[in-house]
Amino acid sequence: MKMQELKDEVRSSWETLNLTDGTPSAECLFKPAIRKFGDLRRKSTWIKAAIALEVGWILGGLENRDIIHYFCDPDTPVGREYNQEVLDELLTHKDALERIKSGLEHLYEEPIEAEDTVYALTFLKRISGYQDATEVLQAIALPSVA
Amino acid sequence: MGWLDRWKEQPKDTQLDLLGEDQALVQQQRLTGAISNKLLAKEVKQRGGTKKTHAAINAIVTQEMLGCDTEQLYETTGGRPGHRDTLPLEAQEALQVGDVAARHEMVSSDAQGDLQLKAAARRGCKPARKLFPW
């Protein structure tokens, strides 16, 4: 991703996250918010901010079933380019696993479309390698995986 | 024109298929909040929005219909975040009405792209909120 596109993504993710938690999106607050991730002259700072803010609006704005859809069918530039990093960051949040579990159960037990079941199984396989995830995910025991 | 006229004009194989492209698992299903939100997500995608647009619109619908932000809503009611089924029924009802109102405004104003879609969602919800007493 080029620097300008990255900065645009960071800004729109920051605004989206603010919508979900009621923080004002005043211009003067933007740079201080991003500076928490490091030196604004470095691309690595913007990448870090892009990933963290992406996780922010995913958890703040999407329903649990749509969190799984996000990872299986990413359509944002950050979601496409940094899909694994976004997942790693998401899993550092305390209630992320519970939300993933709830999303998987919904997709599998109450699918609306045919792809829902496929996404649930694909994502469950992907995440089952994570050390902390095993215990929570065992509780789901989707029939086709067991 | 009433809805039955619209229904009669549609090709027979799509008459029950709001989800389109043979995606629906069952042809006859009861409309739930989850389906209304899915239809909203599909409309957003079709009109050039992304999942980020959808997340923003979920927040806009919550603000417009319930007068609070998403985080506040779950914290105060004790609902489980990201799981609308755990909210009080009254809140679920308003969110579902908001999802429907937002989607129809996108269609009727032919909104395209992130900004227009978010603006249409807000416009659609404003009259819908007036249905409720708060």
PDB file of C-alpha atoms in Angstrom:
ATOM      1  CA  MET A   1       0.000   0.000   0.000  1.00  0.00           C
ATOM      2  CA  LYS A   2       1.363   3.426  -0.885  1.00  0.00           C
ATOM      3  CA  MET A   3       1.852   5.937   1.928  1.00  0.00           C
ATOM      4  CA  GLN A   4      -1.045   8.182   0.901  1.00  0.00           C
ATOM      5  CA  GLU A   5      -3.492   5.295   0.655  1.00  0.00           C
ATOM      6  CA  LEU A   6      -2.288   4.044   4.023  1.00  0.00           C
ATOM      7  CA  LYS A   7      -2.851   7.471   5.599  1.00  0.00           C
ATOM      8  CA  ASP A   8      -6.333   7.697   4.064  1.00  0.00           C
ATOM      9  CA  GLU A   9      -7.199   4.275   5.464  1.00  0.00           C
ATOM     10  CA  VAL A  10      -5.919   5.251   8.906  1.00  0.00           C
ATOM     11  CA  ARG A  11      -8.042   8.388   8.882  1.00  0.00           C
ATOM     12  CA  SER A  12     -11.247   6.670   7.795  1.00  0.00           C
ATOM     13  CA  SER A  13     -10.684   3.837  10.294  1.00  0.00           C
ATOM     14  CA  TRP A  14     -10.136   6.411  13.052  1.00  0.00           C
ATOM     15  CA  GLU A  15     -13.393   8.162  12.084  1.00  0.00           C
ATOM     16  CA  THR A  16     -15.287   4.860  11.948  1.00  0.00           C
ATOM     17  CA  LEU A  17     -13.982   3.780  15.343  1.00  0.00           C
ATOM     18  CA  ASN A  18     -14.994   7.176  16.754  1.00  0.00           C
ATOM     19  CA  LEU A  19     -18.516   6.691  15.422  1.00  0.00           C
ATOM     20  CA  THR A  20     -18.833   3.446  17.337  1.00  0.00           C
ATOM     21  CA  ASP A  21     -17.629   4.787  20.704  1.00  0.00           C
ATOM     22  CA  GLY A  22     -18.873   8.365  20.508  1.00  0.00           C
ATOM     23  CA  THR A  23     -15.444  10.059  20.374  1.00  0.00           C
ATOM     24  CA  PRO A  24     -15.519  13.313  18.382  1.00  0.00           C
ATOM     25  CA  SER A  25     -13.568  13.198  15.105  1.00  0.00           C
ATOM     26  CA  ALA A  26     -12.133  16.718  15.438  1.00  0.00           C
ATOM     27  CA  GLU A  27      -9.212  17.410  13.093  1.00  0.00           C
ATOM     28  CA  CYS A  28      -6.964  18.540  15.976  1.00  0.00           C
ATOM     29  CA  LEU A  29      -7.323  15.101  17.634  1.00  0.00           C
ATOM     30  CA  PHE A  30      -6.206  13.028  14.664  1.00  0.00           C
ATOM     31  CA  LYS A  31      -2.423  13.408  14.725  1.00  0.00           C
ATOM     32  CA  PRO A  32      -2.128  13.075  18.521  1.00  0.00           C
ATOM     33  CA  ALA A  33      -4.128   9.831  18.258  1.00  0.00           C
ATOM     34  CA  ILE A  34      -1.760   8.424  15.629  1.00  0.00           C
ATOM     35  CA  ARG A  35       1.371   9.666  17.382  1.00  0.00           C
ATOM     36  CA  LYS A  36       0.681   7.064  20.082  1.00  0.00           C
ATOM     37  CA  PHE A  37       1.855   4.489  17.538  1.00  0.00           C
ATOM     38  CA  GLY A  38       5.212   6.187  16.933  1.00  0.00           C
ATOM     39  CA  ASP A  39       6.967   8.753  14.762  1.00  0.00           C
ATOM     40  CA  LEU A  40       4.560  10.094  12.118  1.00  0.00           C
ATOM     41  CA  ARG A  41       7.376  10.305   9.566  1.00  0.00           C
ATOM     42  CA  ARG A  42       7.824   6.541   9.546  1.00  0.00           C
ATOM     43  CA  LYS A  43       5.662   4.257   7.459  1.00  0.00           C
ATOM     44  CA  SER A  44       5.835   1.579  10.154  1.00  0.00           C
ATOM     45  CA  THR A  45       3.935   3.911  12.500  1.00  0.00           C
ATOM     46  CA  TRP A  46       1.095   4.270  10.014  1.00  0.00           C
ATOM     47  CA  ILE A  47       0.985   0.510   9.404  1.00  0.00           C
ATOM     48  CA  LYS A  48       0.760  -0.097  13.157  1.00  0.00           C
ATOM     49  CA  ALA A  49      -2.013   2.500  13.457  1.00  0.00           C
ATOM     50  CA  ALA A  50      -3.858   1.088  10.439  1.00  0.00           C
ATOM     51  CA  ILE A  51      -3.925  -2.416  11.951  1.00  0.00           C
ATOM     52  CA  ALA A  52      -4.917  -1.281  15.452  1.00  0.00           C
ATOM     53  CA  LEU A  53      -7.675   1.025  14.197  1.00  0.00           C
ATOM     54  CA  GLU A  54      -8.950  -1.624  11.799  1.00  0.00           C
ATOM     55  CA  VAL A  55      -9.382  -3.922  14.800  1.00  0.00           C
ATOM     56  CA  GLY A  56     -11.067  -1.054  16.640  1.00  0.00           C
ATOM     57  CA  TRP A  57     -13.881  -0.623  14.119  1.00  0.00           C
ATOM     58  CA  ILE A  58     -14.228  -4.375  13.543  1.00  0.00           C
ATOM     59  CA  LEU A  59     -14.922  -4.909  17.259  1.00  0.00           C
ATOM     60  CA  GLY A  60     -16.885  -1.684  17.645  1.00  0.00           C
ATOM     61  CA  GLY A  61     -19.017  -1.800  14.517  1.00  0.00           C
ATOM     62  CA  LEU A  62     -19.449  -5.345  13.231  1.00  0.00           C
ATOM     63  CA  GLU A  63     -21.655  -8.071  14.584  1.00  0.00           C
ATOM     64  CA  ASN A  64     -19.859 -11.257  15.611  1.00  0.00           C
ATOM     65  CA  ARG A  65     -20.892 -13.231  12.527  1.00  0.00           C
ATOM     66  CA  ASP A  66     -19.543 -10.420  10.329  1.00  0.00           C
ATOM     67  CA  ILE A  67     -16.173 -10.530  12.089  1.00  0.00           C
ATOM     68  CA  ILE A  68     -15.708 -14.006  10.609  1.00  0.00           C
ATOM     69  CA  HIS A  69     -16.837 -12.718   7.187  1.00  0.00           C
ATOM     70  CA  TYR A  70     -14.258  -9.927   7.443  1.00  0.00           C
ATOM     71  CA  PHE A  71     -11.381 -12.411   7.722  1.00  0.00           C
ATOM     72  CA  CYS A  72     -12.688 -14.871   5.134  1.00  0.00           C
ATOM     73  CA  ASP A  73     -13.648 -12.274   2.541  1.00  0.00           C
ATOM     74  CA  PRO A  74     -11.661  -9.095   3.264  1.00  0.00           C
ATOM     75  CA  ASP A  75     -12.592  -6.083   1.154  1.00  0.00           C
ATOM     76  CA  THR A  76     -10.696  -3.208   2.762  1.00  0.00           C
ATOM     77  CA  PRO A  77      -7.100  -2.436   1.684  1.00  0.00           C
ATOM     78  CA  VAL A  78      -5.780  -3.098   5.209  1.00  0.00           C
ATOM     79  CA  GLY A  79      -7.845  -6.281   5.532  1.00  0.00           C
ATOM     80  CA  ARG A  80      -6.409  -7.594   2.280  1.00  0.00           C
ATOM     81  CA  GLU A  81      -2.787  -6.649   2.801  1.00  0.00           C
ATOM     82  CA  TYR A  82      -2.468  -7.254   6.540  1.00  0.00           C
ATOM     83  CA  ASN A  83      -5.146  -9.894   7.156  1.00  0.00           C
ATOM     84  CA  GLN A  84      -2.966 -12.048   9.438  1.00  0.00           C
ATOM     85  CA  GLU A  85      -1.632  -9.059  11.375  1.00  0.00           C
ATOM     86  CA  VAL A  86      -5.174  -7.779  11.903  1.00  0.00           C
ATOM     87  CA  LEU A  87      -6.212 -11.178  13.268  1.00  0.00           C
ATOM     88  CA  ASP A  88      -3.166 -11.317  15.572  1.00  0.00           C
ATOM     89  CA  GLU A  89      -3.968  -7.826  16.877  1.00  0.00           C
ATOM     90  CA  LEU A  90      -7.649  -8.670  17.300  1.00  0.00           C
ATOM     91  CA  LEU A  91      -6.784 -11.676  19.442  1.00  0.00           C
ATOM     92  CA  THR A  92      -4.925  -9.451  21.902  1.00  0.00           C
ATOM     93  CA  HIS A  93      -8.287  -7.957  22.946  1.00  0.00           C
ATOM     94  CA  LYS A  94      -9.800  -9.560  26.007  1.00  0.00           C
ATOM     95  CA  ASP A  95     -13.230 -10.475  24.655  1.00  0.00           C
ATOM     96  CA  ALA A  96     -12.161 -11.223  21.080  1.00  0.00           C
ATOM     97  CA  LEU A  97     -12.200 -15.003  21.454  1.00  0.00           C
ATOM     98  CA  GLU A  98     -15.661 -14.993  22.978  1.00  0.00           C
ATOM     99  CA  ARG A  99     -16.890 -12.873  20.099  1.00  0.00           C
ATOM    100  CA  ILE A 100     -15.282 -15.152  17.531  1.00  0.00           C
ATOM    101  CA  LYS A 101     -16.867 -18.143  19.236  1.00  0.00           C
ATOM    102  CA  SER A 102     -20.274 -16.461  19.156  1.00  0.00           C
ATOM    103  CA  GLY A 103     -19.805 -15.538  15.484  1.00  0.00           C
ATOM    104  CA  LEU A 104     -18.802 -19.082  14.533  1.00  0.00           C
ATOM    105  CA  GLU A 105     -21.792 -20.545  16.358  1.00  0.00           C
ATOM    106  CA  HIS A 106     -24.160 -18.167  14.649  1.00  0.00           C
ATOM    107  CA  LEU A 107     -22.792 -18.827  11.190  1.00  0.00           C
ATOM    108  CA  TYR A 108     -22.854 -22.547  11.698  1.00  0.00           C
ATOM    109  CA  GLU A 109     -26.115 -22.983  13.581  1.00  0.00           C
ATOM    110  CA  GLU A 110     -28.194 -20.246  11.967  1.00  0.00           C
ATOM    111  CA  PRO A 111     -26.714 -19.770   8.486  1.00  0.00           C
ATOM    112  CA  ILE A 112     -28.468 -17.265   6.262  1.00  0.00           C
ATOM    113  CA  GLU A 113     -26.498 -18.057   3.134  1.00  0.00           C
ATOM    114  CA  ALA A 114     -24.681 -21.149   1.940  1.00  0.00           C
ATOM    115  CA  GLU A 115     -21.273 -19.466   2.356  1.00  0.00           C
ATOM    116  CA  ASP A 116     -21.870 -18.954   6.098  1.00  0.00           C
ATOM    117  CA  THR A 117     -21.195 -22.594   6.980  1.00  0.00           C
ATOM    118  CA  VAL A 118     -18.148 -22.723   4.707  1.00  0.00           C
ATOM    119  CA  TYR A 119     -16.709 -19.568   6.280  1.00  0.00           C
ATOM    120  CA  ALA A 120     -17.319 -20.909   9.798  1.00  0.00           C
ATOM    121  CA  LEU A 121     -15.440 -24.123   9.076  1.00  0.00           C
ATOM    122  CA  THR A 122     -12.617 -22.412   7.175  1.00  0.00           C
ATOM    123  CA  PHE A 123     -12.074 -19.872   9.920  1.00  0.00           C
ATOM    124  CA  LEU A 124     -12.271 -22.444  12.697  1.00  0.00           C
ATOM    125  CA  LYS A 125      -9.474 -24.404  11.021  1.00  0.00           C
ATOM    126  CA  ARG A 126      -7.410 -21.258  10.615  1.00  0.00           C
ATOM    127  CA  ILE A 127      -7.713 -20.193  14.222  1.00  0.00           C
ATOM    128  CA  SER A 128      -7.402 -23.594  15.859  1.00  0.00           C
ATOM    129  CA  GLY A 129      -3.596 -23.342  15.712  1.00  0.00           C
ATOM    130  CA  TYR A 130      -3.601 -20.470  18.178  1.00  0.00           C
ATOM    131  CA  GLN A 131      -2.526 -21.569  21.650  1.00  0.00           C
ATOM    132  CA  ASP A 132      -5.031 -19.482  23.627  1.00  0.00           C
ATOM    133  CA  ALA A 133      -7.865 -20.255  21.267  1.00  0.00           C
ATOM    134  CA  THR A 134      -7.953 -24.011  21.746  1.00  0.00           C
ATOM    135  CA  GLU A 135      -9.860 -24.081  25.026  1.00  0.00           C
ATOM    136  CA  VAL A 136     -12.538 -21.621  23.974  1.00  0.00           C
ATOM    137  CA  LEU A 137     -12.973 -23.169  20.559  1.00  0.00           C
ATOM    138  CA  GLN A 138     -13.252 -26.712  21.887  1.00  0.00           C
ATOM    139  CA  ALA A 139     -16.546 -25.655  23.422  1.00  0.00           C
ATOM    140  CA  ILE A 140     -17.993 -25.098  19.970  1.00  0.00           C
ATOM    141  CA  ALA A 141     -17.236 -28.525  18.500  1.00  0.00           C
ATOM    142  CA  LEU A 142     -18.890 -27.946  15.162  1.00  0.00           C
ATOM    143  CA  PRO A 143     -20.094 -31.362  13.984  1.00  0.00           C
ATOM    144  CA  SER A 144     -18.146 -31.418  10.715  1.00  0.00           C
ATOM    145  CA  VAL A 145     -14.885 -30.680  12.469  1.00  0.00           C
ATOM    146  CA  ALA A 146     -15.265 -33.059  15.366  1.00  0.00           C
TER     147      ALA A 146
ATOM    148  CA  MET B   1     -48.815   0.473  -7.088  1.00  0.00           C
ATOM    149  CA  GLY B   2     -49.100  -1.928  -4.172  1.00  0.00           C
ATOM    150  CA  TRP B   3     -46.507  -4.547  -3.259  1.00  0.00           C
ATOM    151  CA  LEU B   4     -48.494  -7.352  -4.932  1.00  0.00           C
ATOM    152  CA  ASP B   5     -48.206  -5.559  -8.296  1.00  0.00           C
ATOM    153  CA  ARG B   6     -44.435  -5.271  -7.809  1.00  0.00           C
ATOM    154  CA  TRP B   7     -44.259  -8.946  -6.853  1.00  0.00           C
ATOM    155  CA  LYS B   8     -46.263 -10.048  -9.911  1.00  0.00           C
ATOM    156  CA  GLU B   9     -43.921  -8.097 -12.207  1.00  0.00           C
ATOM    157  CA  GLN B  10     -40.781  -9.838 -10.936  1.00  0.00           C
ATOM    158  CA  PRO B  11     -39.529 -12.999 -12.639  1.00  0.00           C
ATOM    159  CA  LYS B  12     -40.946 -16.037 -10.813  1.00  0.00           C
ATOM    160  CA  ASP B  13     -37.565 -17.425  -9.722  1.00  0.00           C
ATOM    161  CA  THR B  14     -36.598 -14.240  -7.816  1.00  0.00           C
ATOM    162  CA  GLN B  15     -39.911 -13.539  -6.164  1.00  0.00           C
ATOM    163  CA  LEU B  16     -38.894 -14.996  -2.841  1.00  0.00           C
ATOM    164  CA  ASP B  17     -35.207 -14.349  -3.161  1.00  0.00           C
ATOM    165  CA  LEU B  18     -34.255 -11.075  -1.485  1.00  0.00           C
ATOM    166  CA  LEU B  19     -30.758 -12.405  -0.922  1.00  0.00           C
ATOM    167  CA  GLY B  20     -30.256 -13.057  -4.641  1.00  0.00           C
ATOM    168  CA  GLU B  21     -28.091 -15.400  -6.703  1.00  0.00           C
ATOM    169  CA  ASP B  22     -29.516 -18.579  -5.195  1.00  0.00           C
ATOM    170  CA  GLN B  23     -27.696 -17.732  -1.981  1.00  0.00           C
ATOM    171  CA  ALA B  24     -30.632 -18.175   0.344  1.00  0.00           C
ATOM    172  CA  LEU B  25     -30.545 -21.522   2.098  1.00  0.00           C
ATOM    173  CA  VAL B  26     -34.279 -21.832   2.273  1.00  0.00           C
ATOM    174  CA  GLN B  27     -36.689 -20.045   0.014  1.00  0.00           C
ATOM    175  CA  GLN B  28     -39.269 -19.421   2.689  1.00  0.00           C
ATOM    176  CA  GLN B  29     -37.835 -18.040   5.892  1.00  0.00           C
ATOM    177  CA  ARG B  30     -39.044 -15.560   8.475  1.00  0.00           C
ATOM    178  CA  LEU B  31     -37.326 -12.190   8.346  1.00  0.00           C
ATOM    179  CA  THR B  32     -35.096 -11.757  11.409  1.00  0.00           C
ATOM    180  CA  GLY B  33     -32.895  -8.899  12.546  1.00  0.00           C
ATOM    181  CA  ALA B  34     -29.870 -10.857  11.317  1.00  0.00           C
ATOM    182  CA  ILE B  35     -31.373 -11.147   7.826  1.00  0.00           C
ATOM    183  CA  SER B  36     -32.254  -7.433   7.722  1.00  0.00           C
ATOM    184  CA  ASN B  37     -28.669  -6.586   8.649  1.00  0.00           C
ATOM    185  CA  LYS B  38     -27.355  -9.028   6.047  1.00  0.00           C
ATOM    186  CA  LEU B  39     -29.517  -7.379   3.374  1.00  0.00           C
ATOM    187  CA  LEU B  40     -28.128  -4.013   4.418  1.00  0.00           C
ATOM    188  CA  ALA B  41     -24.566  -5.361   4.148  1.00  0.00           C
ATOM    189  CA  LYS B  42     -25.264  -6.737   0.673  1.00  0.00           C
ATOM    190  CA  GLU B  43     -26.724  -3.425  -0.498  1.00  0.00           C
ATOM    191  CA  VAL B  44     -23.656  -1.596   0.832  1.00  0.00           C
ATOM    192  CA  LYS B  45     -21.349  -3.985  -1.017  1.00  0.00           C
ATOM    193  CA  GLN B  46     -23.321  -3.758  -4.251  1.00  0.00           C
ATOM    194  CA  ARG B  47     -23.098   0.016  -4.121  1.00  0.00           C
ATOM    195  CA  GLY B  48     -19.331   0.194  -3.707  1.00  0.00           C
ATOM    196  CA  GLY B  49     -19.067   0.243   0.084  1.00  0.00           C
ATOM    197  CA  THR B  50     -16.854  -2.040   2.152  1.00  0.00           C
ATOM    198  CA  LYS B  51     -17.172  -3.788   5.477  1.00  0.00           C
ATOM    199  CA  LYS B  52     -15.811  -0.589   6.999  1.00  0.00           C
ATOM    200  CA  THR B  53     -18.762   1.285   5.486  1.00  0.00           C
ATOM    201  CA  HIS B  54     -21.068  -1.366   6.950  1.00  0.00           C
ATOM    202  CA  ALA B  55     -19.492  -0.971  10.405  1.00  0.00           C
ATOM    203  CA  ALA B  56     -19.924   2.816  10.194  1.00  0.00           C
ATOM    204  CA  ILE B  57     -23.544   2.404   9.115  1.00  0.00           C
ATOM    205  CA  ASN B  58     -24.243   0.049  12.022  1.00  0.00           C
ATOM    206  CA  ALA B  59     -22.974   2.824  14.312  1.00  0.00           C
ATOM    207  CA  ILE B  60     -25.035   5.462  12.486  1.00  0.00           C
ATOM    208  CA  VAL B  61     -28.208   3.347  12.712  1.00  0.00           C
ATOM    209  CA  THR B  62     -27.616   2.856  16.449  1.00  0.00           C
ATOM    210  CA  GLN B  63     -27.082   6.580  17.005  1.00  0.00           C
ATOM    211  CA  GLU B  64     -30.053   7.644  14.928  1.00  0.00           C
ATOM    212  CA  MET B  65     -32.522   5.040  16.152  1.00  0.00           C
ATOM    213  CA  LEU B  66     -31.518   4.761  19.813  1.00  0.00           C
ATOM    214  CA  GLY B  67     -29.677   8.006  20.499  1.00  0.00           C
ATOM    215  CA  CYS B  68     -26.520   6.378  21.871  1.00  0.00           C
ATOM    216  CA  ASP B  69     -23.316   4.875  20.556  1.00  0.00           C
ATOM    217  CA  THR B  70     -22.783   1.148  20.128  1.00  0.00           C
ATOM    218  CA  GLU B  71     -20.347   0.782  23.021  1.00  0.00           C
ATOM    219  CA  GLN B  72     -22.703   2.596  25.406  1.00  0.00           C
ATOM    220  CA  LEU B  73     -25.629   0.474  24.222  1.00  0.00           C
ATOM    221  CA  TYR B  74     -24.025  -2.855  25.109  1.00  0.00           C
ATOM    222  CA  GLU B  75     -22.390  -1.612  28.298  1.00  0.00           C
ATOM    223  CA  THR B  76     -25.578  -0.105  29.718  1.00  0.00           C
ATOM    224  CA  THR B  77     -27.956  -2.910  28.813  1.00  0.00           C
ATOM    225  CA  GLY B  78     -25.544  -5.696  29.736  1.00  0.00           C
ATOM    226  CA  GLY B  79     -25.828  -7.150  26.221  1.00  0.00           C
ATOM    227  CA  ARG B  80     -22.951  -9.166  24.778  1.00  0.00           C
ATOM    228  CA  PRO B  81     -21.050  -6.950  22.287  1.00  0.00           C
ATOM    229  CA  GLY B  82     -21.606  -7.851  18.635  1.00  0.00           C
ATOM    230  CA  HIS B  83     -24.612 -10.003  19.461  1.00  0.00           C
ATOM    231  CA  ARG B  84     -27.836  -8.075  18.911  1.00  0.00           C
ATOM    232  CA  ASP B  85     -29.958 -10.982  20.126  1.00  0.00           C
ATOM    233  CA  THR B  86     -28.771 -10.164  23.648  1.00  0.00           C
ATOM    234  CA  LEU B  87     -30.195  -6.608  23.565  1.00  0.00           C
ATOM    235  CA  PRO B  88     -33.656  -5.753  24.921  1.00  0.00           C
ATOM    236  CA  LEU B  89     -36.349  -6.525  22.329  1.00  0.00           C
ATOM    237  CA  GLU B  90     -37.322  -2.873  21.998  1.00  0.00           C
ATOM    238  CA  ALA B  91     -33.770  -1.952  21.007  1.00  0.00           C
ATOM    239  CA  GLN B  92     -33.565  -4.875  18.560  1.00  0.00           C
ATOM    240  CA  GLU B  93     -36.813  -3.790  16.955  1.00  0.00           C
ATOM    241  CA  ALA B  94     -35.610  -0.207  16.477  1.00  0.00           C
ATOM    242  CA  LEU B  95     -32.291  -1.392  15.014  1.00  0.00           C
ATOM    243  CA  GLN B  96     -34.074  -3.663  12.561  1.00  0.00           C
ATOM    244  CA  VAL B  97     -36.383  -0.826  11.475  1.00  0.00           C
ATOM    245  CA  GLY B  98     -33.295   1.384  11.108  1.00  0.00           C
ATOM    246  CA  ASP B  99     -31.512  -1.213   8.947  1.00  0.00           C
ATOM    247  CA  VAL B 100     -34.529  -1.446   6.654  1.00  0.00           C
ATOM    248  CA  ALA B 101     -34.971   2.344   6.471  1.00  0.00           C
ATOM    249  CA  ALA B 102     -31.269   2.865   5.735  1.00  0.00           C
ATOM    250  CA  ARG B 103     -31.276   0.271   2.945  1.00  0.00           C
ATOM    251  CA  HIS B 104     -34.374   1.639   1.243  1.00  0.00           C
ATOM    252  CA  GLU B 105     -32.968   5.175   1.317  1.00  0.00           C
ATOM    253  CA  MET B 106     -29.769   3.902  -0.340  1.00  0.00           C
ATOM    254  CA  VAL B 107     -31.828   2.341  -3.097  1.00  0.00           C
ATOM    255  CA  SER B 108     -34.251   5.225  -3.633  1.00  0.00           C
ATOM    256  CA  SER B 109     -31.489   7.856  -3.693  1.00  0.00           C
ATOM    257  CA  ASP B 110     -29.191   5.543  -5.691  1.00  0.00           C
ATOM    258  CA  ALA B 111     -26.324   6.180  -3.243  1.00  0.00           C
ATOM    259  CA  GLN B 112     -22.883   5.043  -4.422  1.00  0.00           C
ATOM    260  CA  GLY B 113     -19.630   4.770  -2.471  1.00  0.00           C
ATOM    261  CA  ASP B 114     -18.751   5.142   1.180  1.00  0.00           C
ATOM    262  CA  LEU B 115     -19.757   8.758   1.819  1.00  0.00           C
ATOM    263  CA  GLN B 116     -23.083   8.688  -0.031  1.00  0.00           C
ATOM    264  CA  LEU B 117     -24.037   5.387   1.603  1.00  0.00           C
ATOM    265  CA  LYS B 118     -23.391   6.706   5.115  1.00  0.00           C
ATOM    266  CA  ALA B 119     -25.330   9.896   4.366  1.00  0.00           C
ATOM    267  CA  ALA B 120     -28.252   7.877   2.953  1.00  0.00           C
ATOM    268  CA  ALA B 121     -28.319   5.656   6.057  1.00  0.00           C
ATOM    269  CA  ARG B 122     -28.555   8.719   8.310  1.00  0.00           C
ATOM    270  CA  ARG B 123     -31.282  10.261   6.122  1.00  0.00           C
ATOM    271  CA  GLY B 124     -33.277   7.035   6.044  1.00  0.00           C
ATOM    272  CA  CYS B 125     -33.184   6.619   9.824  1.00  0.00           C
ATOM    273  CA  LYS B 126     -34.348  10.133  10.717  1.00  0.00           C
ATOM    274  CA  PRO B 127     -38.048   9.627   9.832  1.00  0.00           C
ATOM    275  CA  ALA B 128     -37.911   6.001  11.071  1.00  0.00           C
ATOM    276  CA  ARG B 129     -36.863   7.157  14.572  1.00  0.00           C
ATOM    277  CA  LYS B 130     -40.121   9.126  14.819  1.00  0.00           C
ATOM    278  CA  LEU B 131     -42.045   5.862  14.974  1.00  0.00           C
ATOM    279  CA  PHE B 132     -40.676   5.340  18.466  1.00  0.00           C
ATOM    280  CA  PRO B 133     -41.645   7.180  21.653  1.00  0.00           C
ATOM    281  CA  TRP B 134     -38.133   8.109  22.894  1.00  0.00           C
TER     282      TRP B 134
END
